[in-house]
Amino acid sequence: MSEEKSPTLSVIAPLHAQLLAEMNKVTRKSTMIKLLKTAAHNNLKSRYVMLKDKLYVASALDPRFKALPFLTDEARDNTFSRLVTEAAGLEPVEASNQQSDGDGAEHIEPVEKKTTALILLK
């Protein structure tokens, strides 16, 4: 579904969380490194604020990140609740069968409406 040259949306939130955690770690290095880490952390913290809910949902739907280990328990529960609410609001999708006559003409016959269910595994 993705490759390194074009990662999917679901990778952004875990990577962002990992970068924030690394920039927040205190090391016994020079004062300059501490200042750089603090500046990088503050800059990264202000990014993706408006998109965080969408990024969390995208990560929850990706099998690699479905447990959302980079989130707090509260944020994880809110994300799964949001997913369940959105899935419950999905409308039924009408499918159709396409049949072809011997003359090359296609006929579309409606099929019964099917609903889509989303099962979340924690």
CSV table of N, CA and C in Angstrom, one decimal:
chain,number,residue,atom,x,y,z
A,1,MET,N,0.8,-1.2,0.0
A,1,MET,CA,0.0,0.0,0.0
A,1,MET,C,0.9,1.3,0.0
A,2,SER,N,2.1,1.2,0.4
A,2,SER,CA,2.9,2.3,0.4
A,2,SER,C,4.4,1.9,0.2
A,3,GLU,N,5.2,2.8,-0.1
A,3,GLU,CA,6.6,2.5,-0.2
A,3,GLU,C,7.4,3.6,0.4
A,4,GLU,N,8.6,3.5,0.6
A,4,GLU,CA,9.4,4.5,1.3
A,4,GLU,C,9.3,5.9,0.6
A,5,LYS,N,9.2,5.9,-0.7
A,5,LYS,CA,9.2,7.2,-1.4
A,5,LYS,C,7.9,7.9,-1.2
A,6,SER,N,6.8,7.2,-0.9
A,6,SER,CA,5.5,7.8,-0.7
A,6,SER,C,4.8,7.1,0.5
A,7,PRO,N,5.2,7.5,1.7
A,7,PRO,CA,4.5,6.9,2.9
A,7,PRO,C,3.1,7.2,3.0
A,8,THR,N,2.3,6.4,3.7
A,8,THR,CA,0.9,6.7,3.8
A,8,THR,C,0.7,7.7,5.0
A,9,LEU,N,-0.5,8.2,5.1
A,9,LEU,CA,-0.9,9.1,6.2
A,9,LEU,C,-0.7,8.5,7.5
A,10,SER,N,-0.9,7.2,7.7
A,10,SER,CA,-0.8,6.6,8.9
A,10,SER,C,0.5,6.6,9.6
A,11,VAL,N,1.6,6.9,8.9
A,11,VAL,CA,2.9,6.9,9.4
A,11,VAL,C,3.3,8.2,10.1
A,12,ILE,N,2.6,9.2,9.8
A,12,ILE,CA,2.9,10.6,10.3
A,12,ILE,C,2.8,10.7,11.8
A,13,ALA,N,1.7,10.2,12.4
A,13,ALA,CA,1.5,10.4,13.9
A,13,ALA,C,2.5,9.6,14.7
A,14,PRO,N,2.8,8.3,14.4
A,14,PRO,CA,3.8,7.6,15.2
A,14,PRO,C,5.2,8.2,15.0
A,15,LEU,N,5.5,8.6,13.8
A,15,LEU,CA,6.8,9.2,13.6
A,15,LEU,C,6.9,10.6,14.4
A,16,HIS,N,5.9,11.3,14.3
A,16,HIS,CA,5.9,12.6,15.0
A,16,HIS,C,6.0,12.4,16.5
A,17,ALA,N,5.3,11.4,17.1
A,17,ALA,CA,5.4,11.1,18.5
A,17,ALA,C,6.8,10.6,18.9
A,18,GLN,N,7.4,9.8,18.0
A,18,GLN,CA,8.8,9.3,18.3
A,18,GLN,C,9.8,10.5,18.2
A,19,LEU,N,9.7,11.4,17.3
A,19,LEU,CA,10.6,12.5,17.2
A,19,LEU,C,10.4,13.4,18.5
A,20,LEU,N,9.2,13.6,18.9
A,20,LEU,CA,9.0,14.4,20.1
A,20,LEU,C,9.6,13.8,21.3
A,21,ALA,N,9.5,12.5,21.4
A,21,ALA,CA,10.0,11.8,22.6
A,21,ALA,C,11.6,11.8,22.6
A,22,GLU,N,12.2,11.7,21.4
A,22,GLU,CA,13.6,11.8,21.3
A,22,GLU,C,14.1,13.2,21.6
A,23,MET,N,13.4,14.2,21.2
A,23,MET,CA,13.9,15.6,21.4
A,23,MET,C,13.6,15.9,22.9
A,24,ASN,N,12.8,15.2,23.6
A,24,ASN,CA,12.5,15.5,25.0
A,24,ASN,C,13.5,14.8,26.0
A,25,LYS,N,14.2,13.8,25.5
A,25,LYS,CA,15.1,13.1,26.3
A,25,LYS,C,16.3,14.0,26.8
A,26,VAL,N,16.6,13.9,28.1
A,26,VAL,CA,17.7,14.7,28.6
A,26,VAL,C,19.0,13.8,28.6
A,27,THR,N,20.0,14.4,28.0
A,27,THR,CA,21.3,13.7,28.0
A,27,THR,C,22.3,14.5,28.7
A,28,ARG,N,23.4,13.9,28.9
A,28,ARG,CA,24.5,14.6,29.6
A,28,ARG,C,25.5,15.3,28.6
A,29,LYS,N,24.9,15.8,27.6
A,29,LYS,CA,25.7,16.4,26.6
A,29,LYS,C,25.8,17.9,26.8
A,30,SER,N,26.4,18.6,25.9
A,30,SER,CA,26.6,20.0,26.1
A,30,SER,C,25.3,20.8,26.1
A,31,THR,N,25.4,22.0,26.6
A,31,THR,CA,24.3,22.9,26.7
A,31,THR,C,23.7,23.3,25.4
A,32,MET,N,24.6,23.4,24.4
A,32,MET,CA,24.1,23.7,23.0
A,32,MET,C,23.2,22.6,22.5
A,33,ILE,N,23.5,21.3,22.7
A,33,ILE,CA,22.7,20.2,22.3
A,33,ILE,C,21.4,20.3,23.0
A,34,LYS,N,21.4,20.6,24.3
A,34,LYS,CA,20.1,20.7,25.0
A,34,LYS,C,19.2,21.8,24.4
A,35,LEU,N,19.8,22.9,24.1
A,35,LEU,CA,19.1,24.0,23.5
A,35,LEU,C,18.5,23.7,22.1
A,36,LEU,N,19.3,23.0,21.3
A,36,LEU,CA,18.9,22.5,20.0
A,36,LEU,C,17.7,21.6,20.1
A,37,LYS,N,17.8,20.6,21.1
A,37,LYS,CA,16.7,19.7,21.3
A,37,LYS,C,15.5,20.3,21.7
A,38,THR,N,15.6,21.3,22.6
A,38,THR,CA,14.4,22.0,23.1
A,38,THR,C,13.8,22.8,22.0
A,39,ALA,N,14.6,23.5,21.2
A,39,ALA,CA,14.0,24.2,20.1
A,39,ALA,C,13.3,23.3,19.1
A,40,ALA,N,13.9,22.2,18.8
A,40,ALA,CA,13.3,21.2,17.8
A,40,ALA,C,12.0,20.7,18.4
A,41,HIS,N,12.0,20.3,19.7
A,41,HIS,CA,10.8,19.8,20.4
A,41,HIS,C,9.7,20.8,20.3
A,42,ASN,N,10.0,22.1,20.6
A,42,ASN,CA,9.0,23.1,20.6
A,42,ASN,C,8.4,23.3,19.2
A,43,ASN,N,9.3,23.3,18.2
A,43,ASN,CA,8.9,23.4,16.8
A,43,ASN,C,8.0,22.3,16.4
A,44,LEU,N,8.4,21.1,16.7
A,44,LEU,CA,7.6,19.9,16.3
A,44,LEU,C,6.3,19.8,17.0
A,45,LYS,N,6.3,20.2,18.3
A,45,LYS,CA,5.1,20.2,19.1
A,45,LYS,C,3.9,21.0,18.5
A,46,SER,N,4.3,22.1,17.8
A,46,SER,CA,3.3,23.0,17.2
A,46,SER,C,2.8,22.5,15.8
A,47,ARG,N,3.4,21.4,15.3
A,47,ARG,CA,3.0,20.9,14.0
A,47,ARG,C,1.9,19.9,14.1
A,48,TYR,N,1.1,19.8,13.1
A,48,TYR,CA,0.0,18.8,13.0
A,48,TYR,C,-1.1,18.9,14.1
A,49,VAL,N,-1.1,20.0,14.8
A,49,VAL,CA,-2.1,20.2,15.8
A,49,VAL,C,-3.5,20.1,15.3
A,50,MET,N,-3.8,20.7,14.2
A,50,MET,CA,-5.2,20.7,13.6
A,50,MET,C,-5.5,19.4,13.0
A,51,LEU,N,-4.5,18.6,12.6
A,51,LEU,CA,-4.8,17.3,11.9
A,51,LEU,C,-4.6,16.1,12.8
A,52,LYS,N,-4.3,16.3,14.1
A,52,LYS,CA,-4.0,15.1,14.9
A,52,LYS,C,-5.1,14.1,15.0
A,53,ASP,N,-6.4,14.5,15.0
A,53,ASP,CA,-7.4,13.5,15.1
A,53,ASP,C,-7.5,12.6,13.8
A,54,LYS,N,-7.3,13.3,12.7
A,54,LYS,CA,-7.3,12.5,11.4
A,54,LYS,C,-6.1,11.6,11.3
A,55,LEU,N,-5.0,12.1,11.8
A,55,LEU,CA,-3.7,11.3,11.8
A,55,LEU,C,-3.9,10.1,12.7
A,56,TYR,N,-4.5,10.2,13.9
A,56,TYR,CA,-4.7,9.1,14.8
A,56,TYR,C,-5.6,8.1,14.2
A,57,VAL,N,-6.7,8.5,13.6
A,57,VAL,CA,-7.6,7.6,12.9
A,57,VAL,C,-6.9,6.8,11.8
A,58,ALA,N,-6.1,7.5,11.0
A,58,ALA,CA,-5.4,6.8,9.9
A,58,ALA,C,-4.4,5.8,10.5
A,59,SER,N,-3.8,6.1,11.6
A,59,SER,CA,-2.9,5.2,12.2
A,59,SER,C,-3.6,4.0,12.8
A,60,ALA,N,-4.8,4.2,13.4
A,60,ALA,CA,-5.6,3.2,14.0
A,60,ALA,C,-6.1,2.2,12.9
A,61,LEU,N,-6.3,2.6,11.7
A,61,LEU,CA,-6.8,1.8,10.7
A,61,LEU,C,-5.6,1.0,10.0
A,62,ASP,N,-4.4,1.4,10.2
A,62,ASP,CA,-3.2,0.7,9.7
A,62,ASP,C,-2.9,-0.5,10.6
A,63,PRO,N,-2.8,-1.7,10.1
A,63,PRO,CA,-2.5,-2.8,10.9
A,63,PRO,C,-1.1,-2.7,11.7
A,64,ARG,N,-0.2,-1.9,11.1
A,64,ARG,CA,1.1,-1.8,11.8
A,64,ARG,C,1.0,-1.0,13.1
A,65,PHE,N,0.0,-0.1,13.2
A,65,PHE,CA,-0.1,0.8,14.3
A,65,PHE,C,-1.4,0.7,15.0
A,66,LYS,N,-2.2,-0.3,14.7
A,66,LYS,CA,-3.6,-0.3,15.2
A,66,LYS,C,-3.8,-0.3,16.7
A,67,ALA,N,-2.7,-0.6,17.5
A,67,ALA,CA,-2.8,-0.6,18.9
A,67,ALA,C,-2.5,0.8,19.5
A,68,LEU,N,-2.0,1.7,18.6
A,68,LEU,CA,-1.7,3.1,18.9
A,68,LEU,C,-0.8,3.2,20.1
A,69,PRO,N,0.3,2.5,20.1
A,69,PRO,CA,1.2,2.5,21.3
A,69,PRO,C,1.9,3.9,21.6
A,70,PHE,N,1.8,4.8,20.7
A,70,PHE,CA,2.4,6.1,20.9
A,70,PHE,C,1.5,7.1,21.5
A,71,LEU,N,0.2,6.7,21.8
A,71,LEU,CA,-0.7,7.6,22.4
A,71,LEU,C,-1.0,7.3,23.9
A,72,THR,N,-1.5,8.2,24.6
A,72,THR,CA,-1.9,8.0,26.0
A,72,THR,C,-3.1,7.1,26.0
A,73,ASP,N,-3.5,6.5,27.1
A,73,ASP,CA,-4.7,5.7,27.2
A,73,ASP,C,-5.9,6.5,26.8
A,74,GLU,N,-6.0,7.7,27.3
A,74,GLU,CA,-7.2,8.6,27.0
A,74,GLU,C,-7.3,8.9,25.6
A,75,ALA,N,-6.2,9.3,24.9
A,75,ALA,CA,-6.2,9.6,23.5
A,75,ALA,C,-6.5,8.4,22.7
A,76,ARG,N,-6.0,7.2,23.1
A,76,ARG,CA,-6.3,6.0,22.4
A,76,ARG,C,-7.8,5.7,22.4
A,77,ASP,N,-8.4,5.8,23.6
A,77,ASP,CA,-9.8,5.5,23.8
A,77,ASP,C,-10.7,6.5,23.0
A,78,ASN,N,-10.3,7.7,23.0
A,78,ASN,CA,-11.0,8.8,22.2
A,78,ASN,C,-11.0,8.4,20.7
A,79,THR,N,-9.8,8.0,20.2
A,79,THR,CA,-9.7,7.7,18.8
A,79,THR,C,-10.5,6.5,18.4
A,80,PHE,N,-10.5,5.4,19.3
A,80,PHE,CA,-11.4,4.3,19.0
A,80,PHE,C,-12.8,4.6,19.1
A,81,SER,N,-13.2,5.5,20.0
A,81,SER,CA,-14.6,5.9,20.1
A,81,SER,C,-15.0,6.7,18.9
A,82,ARG,N,-14.2,7.5,18.4
A,82,ARG,CA,-14.5,8.3,17.2
A,82,ARG,C,-14.6,7.4,16.0
A,83,LEU,N,-13.8,6.4,15.9
A,83,LEU,CA,-13.9,5.4,14.8
A,83,LEU,C,-15.2,4.7,14.8
A,84,VAL,N,-15.6,4.2,16.0
A,84,VAL,CA,-16.8,3.5,16.1
A,84,VAL,C,-18.0,4.3,15.8
A,85,THR,N,-18.0,5.6,16.2
A,85,THR,CA,-19.1,6.5,15.9
A,85,THR,C,-19.2,6.8,14.4
A,86,GLU,N,-18.0,7.0,13.8
A,86,GLU,CA,-18.0,7.2,12.4
A,86,GLU,C,-18.5,6.0,11.6
A,87,ALA,N,-18.1,4.8,12.0
A,87,ALA,CA,-18.5,3.6,11.4
A,87,ALA,C,-20.0,3.3,11.5
A,88,ALA,N,-20.5,3.7,12.7
A,88,ALA,CA,-22.0,3.5,12.9
A,88,ALA,C,-22.8,4.4,12.0
A,89,GLY,N,-22.2,5.5,11.6
A,89,GLY,CA,-22.9,6.5,10.8
A,89,GLY,C,-22.8,6.3,9.3
A,90,LEU,N,-22.1,5.2,8.9
A,90,LEU,CA,-22.0,4.9,7.5
A,90,LEU,C,-23.3,4.5,6.9
A,91,GLU,N,-23.6,4.9,5.7
A,91,GLU,CA,-24.8,4.5,5.1
A,91,GLU,C,-24.6,3.3,4.3
A,92,PRO,N,-25.6,2.5,4.1
A,92,PRO,CA,-25.5,1.3,3.3
A,92,PRO,C,-25.0,1.6,1.9
A,93,VAL,N,-24.2,0.7,1.3
A,93,VAL,CA,-23.7,0.9,0.0
A,93,VAL,C,-24.4,-0.1,-0.9
A,94,GLU,N,-24.9,0.4,-2.1
A,94,GLU,CA,-25.6,-0.4,-3.0
A,94,GLU,C,-24.6,-1.0,-4.0
A,95,ALA,N,-24.6,-2.3,-4.1
A,95,ALA,CA,-23.7,-2.9,-5.1
A,95,ALA,C,-24.5,-3.3,-6.3
A,96,SER,N,-23.8,-3.6,-7.4
A,96,SER,CA,-24.6,-4.0,-8.6
A,96,SER,C,-23.8,-5.1,-9.3
A,97,ASN,N,-24.5,-5.9,-10.0
A,97,ASN,CA,-23.9,-7.0,-10.8
A,97,ASN,C,-23.9,-6.5,-12.2
A,98,GLN,N,-22.8,-6.7,-12.9
A,98,GLN,CA,-22.8,-6.4,-14.3
A,98,GLN,C,-22.8,-7.7,-15.1
A,99,GLN,N,-23.7,-7.8,-16.0
A,99,GLN,CA,-23.7,-9.0,-16.8
A,99,GLN,C,-23.6,-8.6,-18.2
A,100,SER,N,-23.0,-9.4,-19.0
A,100,SER,CA,-22.8,-9.1,-20.4
A,100,SER,C,-23.5,-10.1,-21.3
A,101,ASP,N,-24.2,-9.5,-22.3
A,101,ASP,CA,-24.8,-10.4,-23.3
A,101,ASP,C,-23.7,-10.9,-24.3
A,102,GLY,N,-24.1,-11.7,-25.1
A,102,GLY,CA,-23.1,-12.1,-26.2
A,102,GLY,C,-22.8,-11.0,-27.1
A,103,ASP,N,-23.7,-10.0,-27.2
A,103,ASP,CA,-23.5,-8.9,-28.1
A,103,ASP,C,-22.5,-7.8,-27.6
A,104,GLY,N,-22.0,-8.0,-26.4
A,104,GLY,CA,-21.1,-7.0,-25.9
A,104,GLY,C,-21.7,-5.9,-25.0
A,105,ALA,N,-23.1,-5.9,-25.0
A,105,ALA,CA,-23.8,-4.9,-24.2
A,105,ALA,C,-23.8,-5.4,-22.7
A,106,GLU,N,-23.6,-4.5,-21.8
A,106,GLU,CA,-23.6,-4.8,-20.4
A,106,GLU,C,-25.0,-4.4,-19.8
A,107,HIS,N,-25.5,-5.2,-18.9
A,107,HIS,CA,-26.7,-4.9,-18.2
A,107,HIS,C,-26.4,-4.9,-16.7
A,108,ILE,N,-26.8,-3.8,-16.0
A,108,ILE,CA,-26.6,-3.7,-14.6
A,108,ILE,C,-27.8,-4.0,-13.8
A,109,GLU,N,-27.7,-5.0,-13.0
A,109,GLU,CA,-28.8,-5.4,-12.1
A,109,GLU,C,-28.5,-5.0,-10.7
A,110,PRO,N,-29.5,-4.3,-10.0
A,110,PRO,CA,-29.2,-4.0,-8.6
A,110,PRO,C,-29.2,-5.2,-7.7
A,111,VAL,N,-28.4,-5.1,-6.8
A,111,VAL,CA,-28.3,-6.2,-5.8
A,111,VAL,C,-28.7,-5.6,-4.5
A,112,GLU,N,-29.1,-6.5,-3.5
A,112,GLU,CA,-29.6,-6.0,-2.2
A,112,GLU,C,-28.5,-5.1,-1.6
A,113,LYS,N,-29.0,-4.1,-0.8
A,113,LYS,CA,-28.1,-3.2,-0.2
A,113,LYS,C,-27.3,-3.9,0.9
A,114,LYS,N,-26.0,-3.6,1.0
A,114,LYS,CA,-25.2,-4.2,2.0
A,114,LYS,C,-24.6,-3.1,2.9
A,115,THR,N,-24.5,-3.4,4.2
A,115,THR,CA,-23.9,-2.5,5.1
A,115,THR,C,-22.5,-2.9,5.4
A,116,THR,N,-21.7,-1.9,5.6
A,116,THR,CA,-20.3,-2.1,6.0
A,116,THR,C,-20.1,-2.0,7.5
A,117,ALA,N,-19.5,-3.0,8.1
A,117,ALA,CA,-19.2,-3.0,9.5
A,117,ALA,C,-17.7,-2.9,9.7
A,118,LEU,N,-17.4,-2.2,10.8
A,118,LEU,CA,-16.0,-2.0,11.1
A,118,LEU,C,-15.8,-2.6,12.5
A,119,ILE,N,-14.8,-3.6,12.5
A,119,ILE,CA,-14.5,-4.2,13.8
A,119,ILE,C,-13.1,-3.8,14.2
A,120,LEU,N,-13.1,-3.2,15.3
A,120,LEU,CA,-11.8,-2.7,15.8
A,120,LEU,C,-11.2,-3.7,16.8
A,121,LEU,N,-10.0,-4.1,16.6
A,121,LEU,CA,-9.3,-5.0,17.5
A,121,LEU,C,-8.3,-4.2,18.3
A,122,LYS,N,-8.4,-4.2,19.5
A,122,LYS,CA,-7.4,-3.5,20.3
A,122,LYS,C,-6.2,-4.4,20.7
